[in-house]
PDB file of C-alpha atoms in Angstrom:
ATOM      1  CA  MET A 857     -26.914  -9.045   9.323  1.00  0.00           C
ATOM      2  CA  THR A 858     -25.984  -5.442   8.892  1.00  0.00           C
ATOM      3  CA  ASP A 859     -28.029  -4.769  11.880  1.00  0.00           C
ATOM      4  CA  THR A 860     -26.421  -7.274  13.626  1.00  0.00           C
ATOM      5  CA  LEU A 861     -22.707  -6.325  12.990  1.00  0.00           C
ATOM      6  CA  SER A 862     -23.791  -2.781  13.743  1.00  0.00           C
ATOM      7  CA  SER A 863     -24.827  -3.676  17.284  1.00  0.00           C
ATOM      8  CA  PHE A 864     -21.315  -5.033  18.140  1.00  0.00           C
ATOM      9  CA  GLN A 865     -19.442  -1.934  16.841  1.00  0.00           C
ATOM     10  CA  THR A 866     -18.376   0.860  18.615  1.00  0.00           C
ATOM     11  CA  GLU A 867     -18.976   4.496  17.084  1.00  0.00           C
ATOM     12  CA  ALA A 868     -15.594   4.885  15.915  1.00  0.00           C
ATOM     13  CA  GLU A 869     -15.748   1.656  14.352  1.00  0.00           C
ATOM     14  CA  LYS A 870     -18.837   2.344  12.396  1.00  0.00           C
ATOM     15  CA  GLN A 871     -17.231   5.711  11.080  1.00  0.00           C
ATOM     16  CA  VAL A 872     -14.156   4.003   9.829  1.00  0.00           C
ATOM     17  CA  GLU A 873     -16.191   1.174   8.014  1.00  0.00           C
ATOM     18  CA  ALA A 874     -18.416   3.957   6.568  1.00  0.00           C
ATOM     19  CA  ASP A 875     -15.752   6.127   5.164  1.00  0.00           C
ATOM     20  CA  PHE A 876     -13.903   3.049   3.875  1.00  0.00           C
ATOM     21  CA  LEU A 877     -16.826   1.615   2.140  1.00  0.00           C
ATOM     22  CA  ALA A 878     -17.858   4.953   0.592  1.00  0.00           C
ATOM     23  CA  THR A 879     -14.482   5.745  -0.885  1.00  0.00           C
ATOM     24  CA  GLY A 880     -12.522   2.615  -0.966  1.00  0.00           C
ATOM     25  CA  TYR A 881      -9.910   4.214   1.554  1.00  0.00           C
ATOM     26  CA  VAL A 882      -8.949   5.664   4.643  1.00  0.00           C
ATOM     27  CA  ILE A 883      -6.267   8.698   5.117  1.00  0.00           C
ATOM     28  CA  ARG A 884      -5.071   9.110   8.802  1.00  0.00           C
ATOM     29  CA  ASP A 885      -2.171  10.167  10.742  1.00  0.00           C
ATOM     30  CA  VAL A 886       0.503   7.609  11.514  1.00  0.00           C
ATOM     31  CA  GLU A 887      -0.005   6.085  14.647  1.00  0.00           C
ATOM     32  CA  ASP A 888       3.822   5.953  15.274  1.00  0.00           C
ATOM     33  CA  ARG A 889       5.097   9.001  14.283  1.00  0.00           C
ATOM     34  CA  LYS A 890       8.807   8.507  15.817  1.00  0.00           C
ATOM     35  CA  THR A 891       9.005   5.201  14.150  1.00  0.00           C
ATOM     36  CA  LEU A 892       8.012   6.994  10.586  1.00  0.00           C
ATOM     37  CA  ASP A 893      11.052   9.382  11.029  1.00  0.00           C
ATOM     38  CA  GLN A 894      13.307   6.400  11.667  1.00  0.00           C
ATOM     39  CA  ILE A 895      12.396   4.785   8.706  1.00  0.00           C
ATOM     40  CA  ARG A 896      12.316   7.708   6.471  1.00  0.00           C
ATOM     41  CA  ALA A 897      16.233   8.524   8.207  1.00  0.00           C
ATOM     42  CA  LEU A 898      17.233   4.890   7.428  1.00  0.00           C
ATOM     43  CA  ILE A 899      16.157   5.592   3.715  1.00  0.00           C
ATOM     44  CA  VAL A 900      17.901   8.947   3.374  1.00  0.00           C
ATOM     45  CA  ASP A 901      21.086   7.202   5.045  1.00  0.00           C
ATOM     46  CA  THR A 902      21.002   4.519   2.589  1.00  0.00           C
ATOM     47  CA  CYS A 903      20.307   6.587  -0.474  1.00  0.00           C
ATOM     48  CA  SER A 904      23.201   9.144   0.829  1.00  0.00           C
ATOM     49  CA  ALA A 905      25.727   6.667   1.394  1.00  0.00           C
ATOM     50  CA  TYR A 906      24.923   4.977  -2.183  1.00  0.00           C
ATOM     51  CA  LEU A 907      25.362   8.267  -3.806  1.00  0.00           C
ATOM     52  CA  GLY A 908      28.356   9.249  -1.792  1.00  0.00           C
ATOM     53  CA  ASN A 909      26.999  12.354  -0.419  1.00  0.00           C
ATOM     54  CA  PRO A 910      27.331  14.030   3.173  1.00  0.00           C
ATOM     55  CA  ALA A 911      24.390  13.136   5.239  1.00  0.00           C
ATOM     56  CA  PRO A 912      21.821  15.914   4.680  1.00  0.00           C
ATOM     57  CA  PRO A 913      20.293  17.771   7.657  1.00  0.00           C
ATOM     58  CA  ALA A 914      16.664  18.344   5.888  1.00  0.00           C
ATOM     59  CA  LEU A 915      15.560  14.960   5.048  1.00  0.00           C
ATOM     60  CA  GLN A 916      12.591  15.847   3.247  1.00  0.00           C
ATOM     61  CA  VAL A 917      14.345  18.413   0.937  1.00  0.00           C
ATOM     62  CA  TYR A 918      16.996  16.004   0.413  1.00  0.00           C
ATOM     63  CA  LEU A 919      14.598  13.593  -0.964  1.00  0.00           C
ATOM     64  CA  ASP A 920      12.348  16.152  -2.600  1.00  0.00           C
ATOM     65  CA  ASN A 921      15.175  17.200  -4.648  1.00  0.00           C
ATOM     66  CA  ILE A 922      16.964  14.146  -5.375  1.00  0.00           C
ATOM     67  CA  GLY A 923      16.929  14.674  -8.945  1.00  0.00           C
ATOM     68  CA  THR A 924      19.777  17.108  -8.566  1.00  0.00           C
ATOM     69  CA  LYS A 925      21.928  14.240  -7.350  1.00  0.00           C
ATOM     70  CA  VAL A 926      21.070  11.177  -9.533  1.00  0.00           C
ATOM     71  CA  GLU A 927      19.955  11.164 -13.185  1.00  0.00           C
ATOM     72  CA  VAL A 928      16.777   9.230 -14.176  1.00  0.00           C
ATOM     73  CA  ASP A 929      18.970   6.346 -15.820  1.00  0.00           C
ATOM     74  CA  HIS A 930      20.488   5.488 -12.568  1.00  0.00           C
ATOM     75  CA  LEU A 931      17.348   5.858 -10.723  1.00  0.00           C
ATOM     76  CA  ASN A 932      16.486   2.163 -10.325  1.00  0.00           C
ATOM     77  CA  ALA A 933      19.629   0.949  -9.460  1.00  0.00           C
ATOM     78  CA  LEU A 934      19.513   3.410  -6.362  1.00  0.00           C
ATOM     79  CA  ARG A 935      15.732   2.489  -5.467  1.00  0.00           C
ATOM     80  CA  LEU A 936      16.951  -1.522  -5.694  1.00  0.00           C
ATOM     81  CA  ASN A 937      20.102  -0.467  -3.315  1.00  0.00           C
ATOM     82  CA  ILE A 938      17.599   1.178  -0.891  1.00  0.00           C
ATOM     83  CA  LEU A 939      15.189  -1.908  -1.092  1.00  0.00           C
ATOM     84  CA  SER A 940      17.933  -3.958  -0.125  1.00  0.00           C
ATOM     85  CA  GLY A 941      18.562  -1.843   2.824  1.00  0.00           C
ATOM     86  CA  MET A 942      15.249  -1.944   3.764  1.00  0.00           C
ATOM     87  CA  ARG A 943      15.003  -5.773   3.622  1.00  0.00           C
ATOM     88  CA  ASN A 944      17.929  -6.357   5.716  1.00  0.00           C
ATOM     89  CA  THR A 945      17.253  -4.307   8.512  1.00  0.00           C
ATOM     90  CA  PRO A 946      15.276  -6.511  10.921  1.00  0.00           C
ATOM     91  CA  TRP A 947      13.128  -4.104  12.571  1.00  0.00           C
ATOM     92  CA  PHE A 948      11.705  -2.636   9.243  1.00  0.00           C
ATOM     93  CA  ARG A 949       8.510  -4.759   8.670  1.00  0.00           C
ATOM     94  CA  VAL A 950       7.476  -4.438  12.055  1.00  0.00           C
ATOM     95  CA  ALA A 951       8.015  -0.856  12.114  1.00  0.00           C
ATOM     96  CA  TYR A 952       6.102  -0.553   9.020  1.00  0.00           C
ATOM     97  CA  TYR A 953       3.196  -2.388  10.567  1.00  0.00           C
ATOM     98  CA  SER A 954       3.125  -0.098  13.407  1.00  0.00           C
ATOM     99  CA  LEU A 955       2.306   2.910  11.441  1.00  0.00           C
ATOM    100  CA  ALA A 956      -1.249   1.668  11.158  1.00  0.00           C
ATOM    101  CA  ARG A 957      -1.538  -1.313  13.448  1.00  0.00           C
ATOM    102  CA  ASP A 958      -5.132  -0.204  14.948  1.00  0.00           C
ATOM    103  CA  MET A 959      -6.742   0.761  11.502  1.00  0.00           C
ATOM    104  CA  LEU A 960      -5.361  -2.142   9.934  1.00  0.00           C
ATOM    105  CA  ALA A 961      -7.306  -4.448  12.604  1.00  0.00           C
ATOM    106  CA  ALA A 962     -10.169  -2.175  12.112  1.00  0.00           C
ATOM    107  CA  LEU A 963     -10.563  -2.613   8.438  1.00  0.00           C
ATOM    108  CA  VAL A 964      -8.814  -6.315   8.230  1.00  0.00           C
ATOM    109  CA  GLY A 965      -8.969  -7.935  11.366  1.00  0.00           C
ATOM    110  CA  ASN A 966      -6.830  -8.636  14.125  1.00  0.00           C
ATOM    111  CA  GLU A 967      -5.160 -12.094  12.571  1.00  0.00           C
ATOM    112  CA  LEU A 968      -3.081 -10.745   9.622  1.00  0.00           C
ATOM    113  CA  ALA A 969      -0.867 -11.858   6.789  1.00  0.00           C
ATOM    114  CA  MET A 970       1.646  -9.230   5.277  1.00  0.00           C
ATOM    115  CA  GLN A 971       3.487  -8.847   2.300  1.00  0.00           C
ATOM    116  CA  LYS A 972       7.030 -10.311   2.673  1.00  0.00           C
ATOM    117  CA  ASN A 973       8.885  -7.398   0.823  1.00  0.00           C
ATOM    118  CA  ILE A 974       7.739  -3.903   1.492  1.00  0.00           C
ATOM    119  CA  ASN A 975       8.105  -1.695  -1.896  1.00  0.00           C
ATOM    120  CA  LEU A 976       9.530   1.837  -2.818  1.00  0.00           C
ATOM    121  CA  SER A 977       8.758   3.945  -5.677  1.00  0.00           C
ATOM    122  CA  ILE A 978      10.365   6.987  -6.670  1.00  0.00           C
ATOM    123  CA  GLN A 979       8.866   8.973  -9.146  1.00  0.00           C
ATOM    124  CA  MET A 980      11.007  12.133 -10.436  1.00  0.00           C
ATOM    125  CA  PRO A 981       9.641  15.235 -11.919  1.00  0.00           C
ATOM    126  CA  GLY A 982       8.842  14.294 -15.811  1.00  0.00           C
ATOM    127  CA  ASP A 983      10.165  10.795 -15.575  1.00  0.00           C
ATOM    128  CA  GLU A 984       8.356   8.456 -17.914  1.00  0.00           C
ATOM    129  CA  SER A 985       9.955   5.287 -16.930  1.00  0.00           C
ATOM    130  CA  SER A 986       8.276   5.215 -13.585  1.00  0.00           C
ATOM    131  CA  LEU A 987       4.572   4.995 -14.547  1.00  0.00           C
ATOM    132  CA  LEU A 988       2.000   2.663 -13.084  1.00  0.00           C
ATOM    133  CA  PRO A 989      -0.652   2.558 -15.634  1.00  0.00           C
ATOM    134  CA  VAL A 990      -4.424   2.309 -14.315  1.00  0.00           C
ATOM    135  CA  HIS A 991      -4.986  -1.240 -13.123  1.00  0.00           C
ATOM    136  CA  ALA A 992      -6.879  -2.995 -10.180  1.00  0.00           C
ATOM    137  CA  ASP A 993      -4.630  -5.594  -8.593  1.00  0.00           C
ATOM    138  CA  VAL A 994      -7.429  -8.003  -8.046  1.00  0.00           C
ATOM    139  CA  LEU A 995      -7.472  -8.436 -11.836  1.00  0.00           C
ATOM    140  CA  ASN A 996      -3.974  -9.395 -11.745  1.00  0.00           C
ATOM    141  CA  GLY A 997      -3.809 -12.750  -9.379  1.00  0.00           C
ATOM    142  CA  ASP A 998      -4.227 -10.678  -6.177  1.00  0.00           C
ATOM    143  CA  SER A 999      -7.033 -11.729  -3.433  1.00  0.00           C
ATOM    144  CA  PRO A1000      -9.947  -9.460  -3.267  1.00  0.00           C
ATOM    145  CA  PHE A1001      -9.567  -9.513   0.427  1.00  0.00           C
ATOM    146  CA  GLU A1002      -6.236  -7.535   0.531  1.00  0.00           C
ATOM    147  CA  VAL A1003      -5.800  -3.820   1.292  1.00  0.00           C
ATOM    148  CA  VAL A1004      -2.868  -1.593   0.662  1.00  0.00           C
ATOM    149  CA  LEU A1005      -0.891   0.351   3.271  1.00  0.00           C
ATOM    150  CA  TRP A1006       0.475   3.427   1.275  1.00  0.00           C
ATOM    151  CA  VAL A1007       2.923   5.641   3.193  1.00  0.00           C
ATOM    152  CA  PRO A1008       4.531   8.660   1.529  1.00  0.00           C
ATOM    153  CA  LEU A1009       8.181   9.813   2.733  1.00  0.00           C
ATOM    154  CA  VAL A1010       7.462  13.313   1.321  1.00  0.00           C
ATOM    155  CA  ASP A1011       4.473  15.327   1.164  1.00  0.00           C
ATOM    156  CA  CYS A1012       2.565  13.921  -1.849  1.00  0.00           C
ATOM    157  CA  HIS A1013      -0.281  15.642  -3.748  1.00  0.00           C
ATOM    158  CA  ALA A1014      -1.787  16.096  -7.608  1.00  0.00           C
ATOM    159  CA  THR A1015       0.577  14.405  -9.888  1.00  0.00           C
ATOM    160  CA  LYS A1016       3.218  13.584  -7.272  1.00  0.00           C
ATOM    161  CA  SER A1017       0.948  11.570  -5.677  1.00  0.00           C
ATOM    162  CA  MET A1018      -1.604   8.413  -6.844  1.00  0.00           C
ATOM    163  CA  TYR A1019      -5.292   8.418  -8.011  1.00  0.00           C
ATOM    164  CA  ILE A1020      -8.123   6.301  -7.193  1.00  0.00           C
ATOM    165  CA  LEU A1021     -11.569   5.445  -8.822  1.00  0.00           C
ATOM    166  CA  SER A1022     -14.494   5.286  -6.214  1.00  0.00           C
ATOM    167  CA  PRO A1023     -16.456   2.310  -5.711  1.00  0.00           C
ATOM    168  CA  GLU A1024     -19.516   2.985  -7.631  1.00  0.00           C
ATOM    169  CA  ARG A1025     -17.566   4.135 -10.607  1.00  0.00           C
ATOM    170  CA  ASN A1026     -15.219   1.163 -10.530  1.00  0.00           C
ATOM    171  CA  THR A1027     -18.081  -1.133 -10.344  1.00  0.00           C
ATOM    172  CA  GLU A1028     -19.572   0.367 -13.615  1.00  0.00           C
ATOM    173  CA  ILE A1029     -16.127   0.229 -15.294  1.00  0.00           C
ATOM    174  CA  LEU A1030     -15.299  -3.176 -14.342  1.00  0.00           C
ATOM    175  CA  ALA A1031     -18.767  -4.622 -15.528  1.00  0.00           C
ATOM    176  CA  GLY A1032     -17.956  -3.196 -19.215  1.00  0.00           C
ATOM    177  CA  LEU A1033     -14.169  -4.069 -18.965  1.00  0.00           C
ATOM    178  CA  GLY A1034     -14.503  -6.410 -21.677  1.00  0.00           C
ATOM    179  CA  ASP A1035     -15.044  -3.392 -24.047  1.00  0.00           C
ATOM    180  CA  PHE A1036     -11.687  -2.703 -23.307  1.00  0.00           C
ATOM    181  CA  SER A1037     -10.367  -5.674 -24.455  1.00  0.00           C
ATOM    182  CA  HIS A1038      -8.754  -4.399 -27.740  1.00  0.00           C
ATOM    183  CA  ASN A1039      -7.835  -1.073 -25.959  1.00  0.00           C
ATOM    184  CA  THR A1040      -4.681   0.095 -24.012  1.00  0.00           C
ATOM    185  CA  SER A1041      -4.385   0.614 -20.252  1.00  0.00           C
ATOM    186  CA  GLU A1042      -4.212   4.466 -21.657  1.00  0.00           C
ATOM    187  CA  ASP A1043      -7.741   4.411 -23.321  1.00  0.00           C
ATOM    188  CA  LEU A1044      -9.022   2.900 -19.848  1.00  0.00           C
ATOM    189  CA  PHE A1045      -7.267   5.947 -18.172  1.00  0.00           C
ATOM    190  CA  HIS A1046      -9.033   8.576 -20.398  1.00  0.00           C
ATOM    191  CA  ALA A1047     -12.362   6.861 -20.126  1.00  0.00           C
ATOM    192  CA  VAL A1048     -12.171   7.369 -16.023  1.00  0.00           C
ATOM    193  CA  LYS A1049      -9.938  10.375 -15.628  1.00  0.00           C
ATOM    194  CA  ASP A1050     -12.762  12.655 -14.807  1.00  0.00           C
ATOM    195  CA  ASP A1051     -13.834  10.457 -12.152  1.00  0.00           C
ATOM    196  CA  VAL A1052     -10.835   9.675 -10.211  1.00  0.00           C
ATOM    197  CA  THR A1053      -9.404  11.438  -7.097  1.00  0.00           C
ATOM    198  CA  TRP A1054      -6.246  12.604  -6.688  1.00  0.00           C
ATOM    199  CA  LEU A1055      -5.207  11.944  -3.141  1.00  0.00           C
ATOM    200  CA  THR A1056      -3.383  14.569  -0.831  1.00  0.00           C
ATOM    201  CA  ILE A1057      -1.461  12.839   1.659  1.00  0.00           C
ATOM    202  CA  PRO A1058       1.469  14.620   3.442  1.00  0.00           C
ATOM    203  CA  TYR A1059       4.441  13.180   5.118  1.00  0.00           C
ATOM    204  CA  GLY A1060       3.303  11.773   8.504  1.00  0.00           C
ATOM    205  CA  ARG A1061      -0.207  10.225   7.082  1.00  0.00           C
ATOM    206  CA  TYR A1062      -0.869   7.251   5.574  1.00  0.00           C
ATOM    207  CA  ILE A1063      -3.691   5.792   3.127  1.00  0.00           C
ATOM    208  CA  ILE A1064      -5.480   2.431   3.143  1.00  0.00           C
ATOM    209  CA  PHE A1065      -7.179   1.476   0.038  1.00  0.00           C
ATOM    210  CA  SER A1066      -8.815  -1.375  -1.495  1.00  0.00           C
ATOM    211  CA  GLN A1067      -6.788  -2.616  -4.139  1.00  0.00           C
ATOM    212  CA  ASN A1068     -10.068  -3.811  -5.896  1.00  0.00           C
ATOM    213  CA  LEU A1069     -10.387  -0.396  -6.973  1.00  0.00           C
ATOM    214  CA  LEU A1070      -8.768   1.080 -10.322  1.00  0.00           C
ATOM    215  CA  HIS A1071      -5.620   3.222  -9.319  1.00  0.00           C
ATOM    216  CA  GLY A1072      -2.368   4.392 -10.550  1.00  0.00           C
ATOM    217  CA  ASN A1073      -0.472   7.541 -11.123  1.00  0.00           C
ATOM    218  CA  ARG A1074       0.751   9.337 -14.167  1.00  0.00           C
ATOM    219  CA  VAL A1075       3.802  11.583 -15.237  1.00  0.00           C
ATOM    220  CA  ASN A1076       4.892  13.528 -12.129  1.00  0.00           C
ATOM    221  CA  GLU A1077       4.421  17.193 -13.444  1.00  0.00           C
ATOM    222  CA  GLU A1078       5.179  18.597 -10.046  1.00  0.00           C
ATOM    223  CA  ALA A1079       8.542  20.528  -9.325  1.00  0.00           C
ATOM    224  CA  GLN A1080       9.554  17.652  -6.673  1.00  0.00           C
ATOM    225  CA  THR A1081       9.946  13.858  -6.679  1.00  0.00           C
ATOM    226  CA  ARG A1082       7.624  11.628  -4.968  1.00  0.00           C
ATOM    227  CA  TRP A1083       8.984   9.001  -2.554  1.00  0.00           C
ATOM    228  CA  SER A1084       6.357   6.302  -1.307  1.00  0.00           C
ATOM    229  CA  MET A1085       6.477   2.808   0.348  1.00  0.00           C
ATOM    230  CA  ASN A1086       3.444   0.496  -0.050  1.00  0.00           C
ATOM    231  CA  CYS A1087       2.574  -3.147   1.346  1.00  0.00           C
ATOM    232  CA  ARG A1088      -0.447  -5.460   1.092  1.00  0.00           C
ATOM    233  CA  PHE A1089      -2.024  -6.916   3.891  1.00  0.00           C
ATOM    234  CA  LYS A1090      -5.017  -9.240   4.423  1.00  0.00           C
ATOM    235  CA  SER A1091      -7.000 -11.304   6.907  1.00  0.00           C
ATOM    236  CA  LEU A1092      -5.023 -14.360   7.800  1.00  0.00           C
ATOM    237  CA  LEU A1093      -7.493 -16.914   7.086  1.00  0.00           C
ATOM    238  CA  SER A1094      -9.483 -15.366   4.152  1.00  0.00           C
ATOM    239  CA  PRO A1095      -8.705 -16.792   0.954  1.00  0.00           C
ATOM    240  CA  TYR A1096      -5.951 -16.180  -1.351  1.00  0.00           C
ATOM    241  CA  ALA A1097      -5.560 -16.052  -5.179  1.00  0.00           C
ATOM    242  CA  ASP A1098      -2.265 -16.530  -7.154  1.00  0.00           C
ATOM    243  CA  LYS A1099       0.099 -14.516  -4.387  1.00  0.00           C
ATOM    244  CA  LYS A1100       0.054 -17.656  -1.981  1.00  0.00           C
ATOM    245  CA  PHE A1101       0.307 -17.541   1.860  1.00  0.00           C
ATOM    246  CA  GLY A1102       4.126 -18.379   2.518  1.00  0.00           C
ATOM    247  CA  GLU A1103       5.284 -17.299  -0.742  1.00  0.00           C
ATOM    248  CA  PHE A1104       4.179 -13.792  -1.273  1.00  0.00           C
ATOM    249  CA  PHE A1105       2.166 -13.454   2.226  1.00  0.00           C
ATOM    250  CA  GLU A1106       3.513 -14.575   5.772  1.00  0.00           C
ATOM    251  CA  PRO A1107       1.460 -14.410   8.967  1.00  0.00           C
ATOM    252  CA  ILE A1108       2.281 -11.364  11.373  1.00  0.00           C
ATOM    253  CA  THR A1109      -0.505 -11.912  14.050  1.00  0.00           C
ATOM    254  CA  MET A1110      -1.927 -15.150  15.022  1.00  0.00           C
ATOM    255  CA  ARG A1111      -4.333 -16.089  18.015  1.00  0.00           C
ATOM    256  CA  PRO A1112      -3.642 -18.758  19.976  1.00  0.00           C
ATOM    257  CA  ALA A1113      -7.131 -20.568  19.287  1.00  0.00           C
ATOM    258  CA  THR A1114      -6.092 -20.376  15.357  1.00  0.00           C
ATOM    259  CA  ARG A1115      -2.504 -21.849  16.541  1.00  0.00           C
ATOM    260  CA  LEU A1116      -4.389 -24.866  18.212  1.00  0.00           C
ATOM    261  CA  GLY A1117      -6.679 -25.215  15.470  1.00  0.00           C
ATOM    262  CA  LEU A1118      -4.522 -25.552  12.873  1.00  0.00           C
ATOM    263  CA  THR A1119      -2.142 -28.097  14.590  1.00  0.00           C
ATOM    264  CA  PHE A1120      -5.172 -30.273  15.707  1.00  0.00           C
ATOM    265  CA  THR A1121      -5.358 -33.764  14.412  1.00  0.00           C
ATOM    266  CA  ALA A1122      -8.353 -35.583  14.988  1.00  0.00           C
ATOM    267  CA  PRO A1123      -8.101 -39.240  16.072  1.00  0.00           C
ATOM    268  CA  ASP A1124      -8.720 -42.030  13.643  1.00  0.00           C
ATOM    269  CA  GLY A1125     -12.498 -42.501  13.510  1.00  0.00           C
ATOM    270  CA  PHE A1126     -13.345 -38.890  14.638  1.00  0.00           C
ATOM    271  CA  ASN A1127     -13.632 -35.859  12.248  1.00  0.00           C
ATOM    272  CA  GLY A1128     -12.706 -33.303  14.625  1.00  0.00           C
ATOM    273  CA  GLY A1129     -16.053 -31.624  14.859  1.00  0.00           C
TER     274      GLY A1129
END
């Protein structure tokens, strides 16, 4: 089967597949830098308006140093305000998709379902309230067919970024996950911490990763704040789990043959195929 599939792929497609299967992720330049800049400008404008600050001339410097303008205790209120601005902007989801449209087609397919609401994470230096413990979304109601498009709004590296476990080590850990049934997520992290990869993703790049892999973040020990967005995508007709079609996901690309097939009703006495 692998040889048959390979014969239908271009060399570029083969390389993308090899990279993704080897590591569980790909990191690439965004496909529409102008649109990413527009997204970041919207977020900065919404943030500065909420805080009553003048519009900053240097957007990344402003985001990196947001801790000088808001206390950690008020950070979630700020985040929710920005999320409201994102979700009330009609072009936002289309713009987000455009950042990795071609790569999503290469990795997932050209008929896609997209998470309805894009997420925003803000993690200040030393903030213990914004942690995402080690986890694999597939163990918490997500379909194994999903990928996550994670886009930073600032340069992310080391503890200002996220970590991910390799597919090989992930398979080993999940096979023995029952051994951790009486332990905490912190115990699980310490079991894998020497095997995780801390991802370096500067502004202008993205990562698409399999949420079947254990991943998470730690206390940000860098000098500046992390800002990142994330959203799940999956093949439209692949199986869903707890996060259902129409509730959590909605179709964004559907081909005409699929539209016809989904609306076809066989006459009485015929089975339609």
